[in-house]
Short mmCIF file of C-alpha atoms in Angstrom, two decimals:
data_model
loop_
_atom_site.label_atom_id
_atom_site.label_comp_id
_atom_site.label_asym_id
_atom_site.label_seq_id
_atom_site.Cartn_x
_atom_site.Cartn_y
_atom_site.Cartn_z
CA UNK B 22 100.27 119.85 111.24
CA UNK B 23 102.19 122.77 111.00
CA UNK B 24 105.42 121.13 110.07
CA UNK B 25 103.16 118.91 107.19
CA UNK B 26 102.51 122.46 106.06
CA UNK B 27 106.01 123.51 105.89
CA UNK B 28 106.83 120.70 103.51
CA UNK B 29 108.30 117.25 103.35
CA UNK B 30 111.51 117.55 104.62
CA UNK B 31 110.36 119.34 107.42
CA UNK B 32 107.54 116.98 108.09
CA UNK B 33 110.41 113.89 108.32
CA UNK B 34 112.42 115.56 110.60
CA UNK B 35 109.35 116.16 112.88
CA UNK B 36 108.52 112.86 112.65
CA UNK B 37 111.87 111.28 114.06
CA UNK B 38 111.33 113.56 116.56
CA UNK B 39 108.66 111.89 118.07
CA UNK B 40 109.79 108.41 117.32
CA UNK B 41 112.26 109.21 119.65
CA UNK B 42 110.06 110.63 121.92
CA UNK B 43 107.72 107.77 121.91
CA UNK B 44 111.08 105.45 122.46
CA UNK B 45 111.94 107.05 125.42
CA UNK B 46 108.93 108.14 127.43
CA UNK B 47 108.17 106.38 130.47
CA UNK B 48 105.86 103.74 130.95
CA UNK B 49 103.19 105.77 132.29
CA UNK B 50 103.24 108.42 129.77
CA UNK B 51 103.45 105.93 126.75
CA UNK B 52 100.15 104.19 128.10
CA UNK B 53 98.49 107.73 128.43
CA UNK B 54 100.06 108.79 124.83
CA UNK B 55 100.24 105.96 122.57
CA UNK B 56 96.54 105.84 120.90
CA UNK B 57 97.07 109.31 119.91
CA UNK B 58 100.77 108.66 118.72
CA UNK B 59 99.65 106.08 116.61
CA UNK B 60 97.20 107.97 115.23
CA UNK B 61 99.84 110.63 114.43
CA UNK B 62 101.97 108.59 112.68
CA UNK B 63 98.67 107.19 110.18
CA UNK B 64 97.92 110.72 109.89
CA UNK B 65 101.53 111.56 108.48
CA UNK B 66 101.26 108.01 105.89
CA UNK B 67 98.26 109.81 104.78
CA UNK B 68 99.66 113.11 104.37
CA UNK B 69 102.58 111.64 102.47
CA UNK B 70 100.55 110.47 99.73
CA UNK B 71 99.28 113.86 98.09
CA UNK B 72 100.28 113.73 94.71
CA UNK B 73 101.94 117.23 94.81
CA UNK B 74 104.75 115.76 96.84
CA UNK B 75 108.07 114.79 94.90
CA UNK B 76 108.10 110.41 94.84
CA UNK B 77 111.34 110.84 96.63
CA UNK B 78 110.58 113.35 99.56
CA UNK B 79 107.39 110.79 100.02
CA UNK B 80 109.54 107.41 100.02
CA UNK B 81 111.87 109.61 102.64
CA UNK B 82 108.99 110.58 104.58
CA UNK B 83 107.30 107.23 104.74
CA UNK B 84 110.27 105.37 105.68
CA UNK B 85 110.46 108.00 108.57
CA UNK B 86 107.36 107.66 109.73
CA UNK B 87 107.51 103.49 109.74
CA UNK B 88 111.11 103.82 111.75
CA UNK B 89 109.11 106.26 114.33
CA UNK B 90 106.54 103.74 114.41
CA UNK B 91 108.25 100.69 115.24
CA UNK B 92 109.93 102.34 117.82
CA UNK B 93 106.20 102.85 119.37
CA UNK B 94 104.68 99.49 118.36
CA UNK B 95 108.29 97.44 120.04
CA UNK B 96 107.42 98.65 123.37
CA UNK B 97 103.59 97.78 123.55
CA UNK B 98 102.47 94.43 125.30
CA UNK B 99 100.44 92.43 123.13
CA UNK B 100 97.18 93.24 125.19
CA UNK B 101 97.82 96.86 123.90
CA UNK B 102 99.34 95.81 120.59
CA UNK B 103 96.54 93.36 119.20
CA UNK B 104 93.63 96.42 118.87
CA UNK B 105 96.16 98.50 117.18
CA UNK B 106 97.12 95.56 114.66
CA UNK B 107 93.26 95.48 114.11
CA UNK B 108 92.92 99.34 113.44
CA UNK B 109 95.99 99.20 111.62
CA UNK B 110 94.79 96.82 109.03
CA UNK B 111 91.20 98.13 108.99
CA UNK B 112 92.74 101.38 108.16
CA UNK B 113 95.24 100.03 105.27
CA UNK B 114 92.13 98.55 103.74
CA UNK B 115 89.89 101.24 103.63
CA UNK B 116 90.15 103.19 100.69
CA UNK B 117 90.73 107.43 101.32
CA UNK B 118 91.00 109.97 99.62
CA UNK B 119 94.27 112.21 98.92
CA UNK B 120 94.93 114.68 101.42
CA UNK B 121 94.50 118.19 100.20
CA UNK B 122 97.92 119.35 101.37
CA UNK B 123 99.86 121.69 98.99
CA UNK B 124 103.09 121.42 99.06
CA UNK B 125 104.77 122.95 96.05
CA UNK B 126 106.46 120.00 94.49
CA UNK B 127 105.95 118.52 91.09
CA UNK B 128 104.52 114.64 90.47
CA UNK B 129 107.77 112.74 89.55
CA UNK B 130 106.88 109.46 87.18
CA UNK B 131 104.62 106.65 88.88
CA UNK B 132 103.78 108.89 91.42
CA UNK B 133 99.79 108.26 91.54
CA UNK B 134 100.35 104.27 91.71
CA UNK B 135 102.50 105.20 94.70
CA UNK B 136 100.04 107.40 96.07
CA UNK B 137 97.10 104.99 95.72
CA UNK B 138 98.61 102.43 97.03
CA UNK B 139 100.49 103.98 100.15
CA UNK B 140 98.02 102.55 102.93
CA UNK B 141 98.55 98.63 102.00
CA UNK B 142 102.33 99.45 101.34
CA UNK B 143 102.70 101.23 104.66
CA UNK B 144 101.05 98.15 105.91
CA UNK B 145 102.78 95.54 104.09
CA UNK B 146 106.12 96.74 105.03
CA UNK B 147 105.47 97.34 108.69
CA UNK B 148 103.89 94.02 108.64
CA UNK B 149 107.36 92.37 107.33
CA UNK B 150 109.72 94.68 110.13
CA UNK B 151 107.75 93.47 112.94
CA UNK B 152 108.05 89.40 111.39
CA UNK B 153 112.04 90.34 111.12
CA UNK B 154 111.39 91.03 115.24
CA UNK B 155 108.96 88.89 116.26
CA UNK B 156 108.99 85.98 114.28
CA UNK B 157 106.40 83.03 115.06
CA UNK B 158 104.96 85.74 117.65
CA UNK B 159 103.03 87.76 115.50
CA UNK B 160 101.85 84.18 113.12
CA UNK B 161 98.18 84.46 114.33
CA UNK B 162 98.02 87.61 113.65
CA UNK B 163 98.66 87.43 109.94
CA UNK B 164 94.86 85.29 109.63
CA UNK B 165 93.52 88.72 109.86
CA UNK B 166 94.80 89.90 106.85
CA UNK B 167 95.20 86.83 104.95
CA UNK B 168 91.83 87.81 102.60
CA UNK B 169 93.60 91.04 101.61
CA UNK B 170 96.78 89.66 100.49
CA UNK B 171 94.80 87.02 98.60
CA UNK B 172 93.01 90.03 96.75
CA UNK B 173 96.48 92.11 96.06
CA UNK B 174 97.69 88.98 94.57
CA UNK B 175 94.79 88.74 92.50
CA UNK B 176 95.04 92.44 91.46
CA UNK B 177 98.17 91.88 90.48
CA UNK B 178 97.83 88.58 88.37
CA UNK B 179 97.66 87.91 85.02
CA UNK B 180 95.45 84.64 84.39
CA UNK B 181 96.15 84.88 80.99
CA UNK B 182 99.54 83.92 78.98
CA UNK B 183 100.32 87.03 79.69
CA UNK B 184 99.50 90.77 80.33
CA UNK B 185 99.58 91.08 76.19
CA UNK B 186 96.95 88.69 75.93
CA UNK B 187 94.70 90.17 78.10
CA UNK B 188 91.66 92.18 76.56
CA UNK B 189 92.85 96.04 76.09
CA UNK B 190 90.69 97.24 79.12
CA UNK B 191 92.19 95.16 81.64
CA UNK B 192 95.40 95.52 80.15
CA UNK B 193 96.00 98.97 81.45
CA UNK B 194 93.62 98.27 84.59
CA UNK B 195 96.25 95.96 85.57
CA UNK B 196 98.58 97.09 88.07
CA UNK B 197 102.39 97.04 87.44
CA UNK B 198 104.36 95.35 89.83
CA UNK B 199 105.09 98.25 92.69
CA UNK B 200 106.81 98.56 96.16
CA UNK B 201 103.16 97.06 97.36
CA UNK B 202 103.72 93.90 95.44
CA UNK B 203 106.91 93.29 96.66
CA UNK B 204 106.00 93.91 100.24
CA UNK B 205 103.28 91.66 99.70
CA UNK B 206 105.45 88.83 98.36
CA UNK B 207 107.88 89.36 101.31
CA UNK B 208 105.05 89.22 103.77
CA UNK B 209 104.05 85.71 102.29
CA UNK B 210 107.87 84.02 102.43
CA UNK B 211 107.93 85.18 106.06
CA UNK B 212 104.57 84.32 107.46
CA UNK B 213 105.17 81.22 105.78
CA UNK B 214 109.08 81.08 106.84
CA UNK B 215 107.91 81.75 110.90
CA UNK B 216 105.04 79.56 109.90
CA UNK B 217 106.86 76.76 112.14
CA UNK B 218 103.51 74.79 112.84
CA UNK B 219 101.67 75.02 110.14
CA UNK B 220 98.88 77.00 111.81
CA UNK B 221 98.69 79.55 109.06
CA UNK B 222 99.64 77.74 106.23
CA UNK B 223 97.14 75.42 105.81
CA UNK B 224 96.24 73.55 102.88
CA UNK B 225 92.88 75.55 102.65
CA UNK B 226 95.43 78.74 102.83
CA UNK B 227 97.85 77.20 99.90
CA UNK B 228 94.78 76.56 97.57
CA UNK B 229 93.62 80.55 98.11
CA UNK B 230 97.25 81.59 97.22
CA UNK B 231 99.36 78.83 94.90
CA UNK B 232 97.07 80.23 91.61
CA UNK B 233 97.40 83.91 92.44
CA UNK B 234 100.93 83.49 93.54
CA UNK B 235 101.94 81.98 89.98
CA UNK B 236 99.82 84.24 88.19
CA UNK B 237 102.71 87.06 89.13
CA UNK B 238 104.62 85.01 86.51
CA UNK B 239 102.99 86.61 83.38
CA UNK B 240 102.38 90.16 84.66
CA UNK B 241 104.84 91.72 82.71
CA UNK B 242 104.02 95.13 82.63
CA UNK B 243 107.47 97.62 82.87
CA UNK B 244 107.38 99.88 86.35
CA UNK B 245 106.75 103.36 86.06
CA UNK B 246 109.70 105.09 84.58
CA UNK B 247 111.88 101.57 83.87
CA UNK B 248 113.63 102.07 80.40
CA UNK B 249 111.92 99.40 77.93
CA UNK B 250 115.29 98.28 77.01
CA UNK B 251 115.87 96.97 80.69
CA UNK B 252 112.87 95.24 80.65
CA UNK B 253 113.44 92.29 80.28
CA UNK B 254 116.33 92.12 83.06
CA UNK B 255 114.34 94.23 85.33
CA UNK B 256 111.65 91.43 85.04
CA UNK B 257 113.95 88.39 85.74
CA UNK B 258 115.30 90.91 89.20
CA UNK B 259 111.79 90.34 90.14
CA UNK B 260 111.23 87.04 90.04
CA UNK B 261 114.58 86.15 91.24
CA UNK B 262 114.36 88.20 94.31
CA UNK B 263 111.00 88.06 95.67
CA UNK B 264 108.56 86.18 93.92
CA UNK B 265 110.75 82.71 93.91
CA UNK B 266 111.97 83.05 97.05
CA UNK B 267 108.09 83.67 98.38
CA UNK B 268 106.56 80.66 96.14
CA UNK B 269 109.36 78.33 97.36
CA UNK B 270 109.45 79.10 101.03
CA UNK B 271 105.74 78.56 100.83
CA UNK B 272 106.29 75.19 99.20
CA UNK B 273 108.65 74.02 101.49
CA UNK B 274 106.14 75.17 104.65
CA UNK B 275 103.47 73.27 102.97
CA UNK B 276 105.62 70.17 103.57
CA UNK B 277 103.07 68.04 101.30
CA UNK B 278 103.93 66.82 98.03
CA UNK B 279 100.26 67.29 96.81
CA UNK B 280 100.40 71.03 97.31
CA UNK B 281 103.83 70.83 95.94
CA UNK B 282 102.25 69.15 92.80
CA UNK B 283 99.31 71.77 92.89
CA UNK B 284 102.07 74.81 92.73
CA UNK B 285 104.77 72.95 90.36
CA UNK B 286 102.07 72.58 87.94
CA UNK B 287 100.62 76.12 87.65
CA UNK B 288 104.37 77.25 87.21
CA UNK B 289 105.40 75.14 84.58
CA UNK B 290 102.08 76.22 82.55
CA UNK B 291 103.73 79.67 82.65
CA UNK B 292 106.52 78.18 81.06
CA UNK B 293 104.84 78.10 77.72
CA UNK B 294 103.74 81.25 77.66
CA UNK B 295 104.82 83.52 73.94
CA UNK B 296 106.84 85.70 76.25
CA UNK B 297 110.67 84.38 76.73
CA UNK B 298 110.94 86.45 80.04
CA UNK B 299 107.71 84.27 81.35
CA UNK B 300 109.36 81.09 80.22
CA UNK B 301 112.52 82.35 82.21
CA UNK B 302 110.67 83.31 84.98
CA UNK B 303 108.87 80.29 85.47
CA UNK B 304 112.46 78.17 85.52
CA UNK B 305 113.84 80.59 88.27
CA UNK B 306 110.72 79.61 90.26
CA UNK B 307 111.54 76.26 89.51
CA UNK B 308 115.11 76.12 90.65
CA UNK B 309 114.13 78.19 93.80
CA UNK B 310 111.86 75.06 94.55
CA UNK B 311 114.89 72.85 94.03
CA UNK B 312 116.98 74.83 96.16
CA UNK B 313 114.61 75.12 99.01
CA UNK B 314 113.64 71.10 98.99
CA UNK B 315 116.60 69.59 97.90
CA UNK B 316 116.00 65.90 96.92
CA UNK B 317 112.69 66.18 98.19
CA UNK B 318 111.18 68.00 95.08
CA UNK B 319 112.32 64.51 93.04
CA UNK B 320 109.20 63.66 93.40
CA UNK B 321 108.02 66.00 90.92
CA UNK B 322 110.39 65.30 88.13
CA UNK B 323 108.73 63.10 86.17
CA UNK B 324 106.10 65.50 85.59
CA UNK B 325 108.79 68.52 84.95
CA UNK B 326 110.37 66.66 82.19
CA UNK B 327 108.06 67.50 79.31
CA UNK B 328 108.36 70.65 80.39
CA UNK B 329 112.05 70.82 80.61
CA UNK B 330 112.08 69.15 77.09
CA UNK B 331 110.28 71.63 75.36
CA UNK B 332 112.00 74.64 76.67
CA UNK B 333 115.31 72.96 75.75
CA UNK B 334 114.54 73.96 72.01
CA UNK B 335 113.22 77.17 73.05
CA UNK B 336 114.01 80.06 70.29
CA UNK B 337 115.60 81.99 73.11
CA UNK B 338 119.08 81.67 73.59
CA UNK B 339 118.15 82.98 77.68
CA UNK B 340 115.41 80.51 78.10
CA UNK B 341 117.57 77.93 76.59
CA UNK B 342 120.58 78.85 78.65
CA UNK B 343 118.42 78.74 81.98
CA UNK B 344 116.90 75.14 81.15
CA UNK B 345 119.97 74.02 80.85
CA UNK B 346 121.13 75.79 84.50
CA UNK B 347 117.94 74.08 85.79
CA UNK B 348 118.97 70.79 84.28
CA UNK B 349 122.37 70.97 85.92
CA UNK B 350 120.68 71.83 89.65
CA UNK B 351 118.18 68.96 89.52
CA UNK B 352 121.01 66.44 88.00
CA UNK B 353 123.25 67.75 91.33
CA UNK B 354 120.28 66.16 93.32
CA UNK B 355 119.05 62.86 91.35
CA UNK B 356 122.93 61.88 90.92
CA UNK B 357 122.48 61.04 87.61
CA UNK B 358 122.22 62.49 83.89
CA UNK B 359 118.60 63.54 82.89
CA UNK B 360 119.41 63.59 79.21
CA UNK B 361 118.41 59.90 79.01
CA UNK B 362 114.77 61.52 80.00
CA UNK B 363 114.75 63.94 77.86
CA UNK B 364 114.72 62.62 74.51
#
């Protein structure tokens, strides 16, 4: 408490302090110690998230506090580990209220989305460390928290065309794509990449998730502090790094070219959306699907082409450009020209 008092930095360096502690105690004192050095550790996430601290100093601190933490959580059995799992995402659900701790710091741009949404974050991205260590261990696990990233995904969705469309009130309800949705993302390509026997993934699961998941496609809305003339480019980043590599490793775990149909098809109904970063976006998801099932995803073609055929006209001289990528990459697979198809 006292170095949370003395500000940030301080606070960090604490922090790793007792990460290192808790990595290096021995195994009698860790099972005396370890409820309350968890607790520590939520306390700090918690303390991070006052609005008076600088965005950087909290992203330090945070990142801090998860390293200190996985150094606790690594050495727990899973009879000690499972309750802690359940407080852990108990506590990233509940909703609390910013922590009254002054530390004389100004709010930096998009600091009260990050402050608002530092529980589920915190969660989110220890959640997707401890799948880069455990793999198909911690699968079952990932049921318990399946309803909240089904509601993040909805929170961040745009059912609509796209986030323009949308009446004005929800328009600026809607959440902007934030660390939180990307750790989110992540957390569905690897609980569906360690998914190895389909225990998680189910086809009841994919149904809950494909039309959220594709509803990413339109939220458009810039990031807190991104210049406007990046937009566009900041946009595509997104989809190319996290949400087509999370919609096509979930395809390919699916393994069932009915749920592939199910997905394919909310996708390509992006892909006529006003917005020519939407229309892009939905033909990176597209190729990722390609690139993930290979020959495989044939199957859908026939019902791509219209698609494809429309946005070869597009007004866009990007959309066009990527239709025409996306075109090449299926061609490498059927062996053959499409244009024939395409007329």
């Amino acid at each position: 408490r006292e170095a949370v008092r003395q500000g940030a930095a301080t606070a960090e360096l604490a922090v790793a302090f007792v990460g290192r502690t808790a990595a290096a105690l021995p195994r009698a004192q860790l099972m005396q110690n370890y409820k309350q050095l968890f607790k520590f550790f939520l306390s700090v996430f918690d303390a991070a998230r006052n609005p008076g601290v600088e965005l950087g100093a909290a992203q330090a601190l945070e990142q801090a506090t998860l390293d200190a933490l996985m150094r606790l959580v690594v050495r727990l059995s899973e009879a000690l580990f499972r309750p802690l799992f359940l407080t852990f995402a108990e506590w990233a659900a509940a909703s609390a209220p910013v922590p009254a701790v002054a530390w004389a710091a100004k709010k930096d741009a998009g600091r009260s989305q990050h402050a608002e949404e530092t529980r589920l974050r915190v969660f989110y991205r220890a959640l997707n460390e401890l799948y880069e260590k455990l793999r198909s261990i911690l699968t079952p696990y990932y049921v318990q928290v399946m309803d909240t990233t089904v509601a993040q995904l909805k929170r961040f969705g745009v059912s609509h065309a796209s986030i323009e469309a949308q009446e004005e009130a929800d328009r600026h309800e809607k959440a902007a794509p934030s660390a939180l949705w990307t750790a989110v993302l992540e957390s569905v390509r690897l609980s569906s990449l360690h998914d190895t026997a389909s225990e998680l993934w189910t086809e009841d699961a994919c149904r809950r998730v494909f039309s959220p998941l594709a509803d990413q496609l339109p939220n458009t809305k810039p990031v807190a502090g991104e210049n406007p003339e990046d937009a566009y480019d900041a946009y595509i980043s997104r989809v190319r790094d996290t949400l087509a590599p999370a919609a096509s490793q979930l395809m390919a775990t699916a393994g069932n070219d009915a749920m592939w149909k199910m997905l394919n098809q909310f996708v390509m109904l992006k892909s006529r959306s006003d917005f020519a970063c939407v229309r892009h976006g939905a033909l990176l998801v597209l190729q990722a699907c390609y690139e993930k099932l290979g020959e495989e995803y044939l199957i859908l073609l026939p019902e791509t082409i219209p698609y494809l055929a429309e946005l070869l006209e597009d007004d866009d001289s990007r959309v066009e450009r990527a239709t025409h990528e996306t075109i090449r990459l299926i061609e490498s697979y059927l062996g053959e020209s499409l244009q024939s198809y395409l007329r």
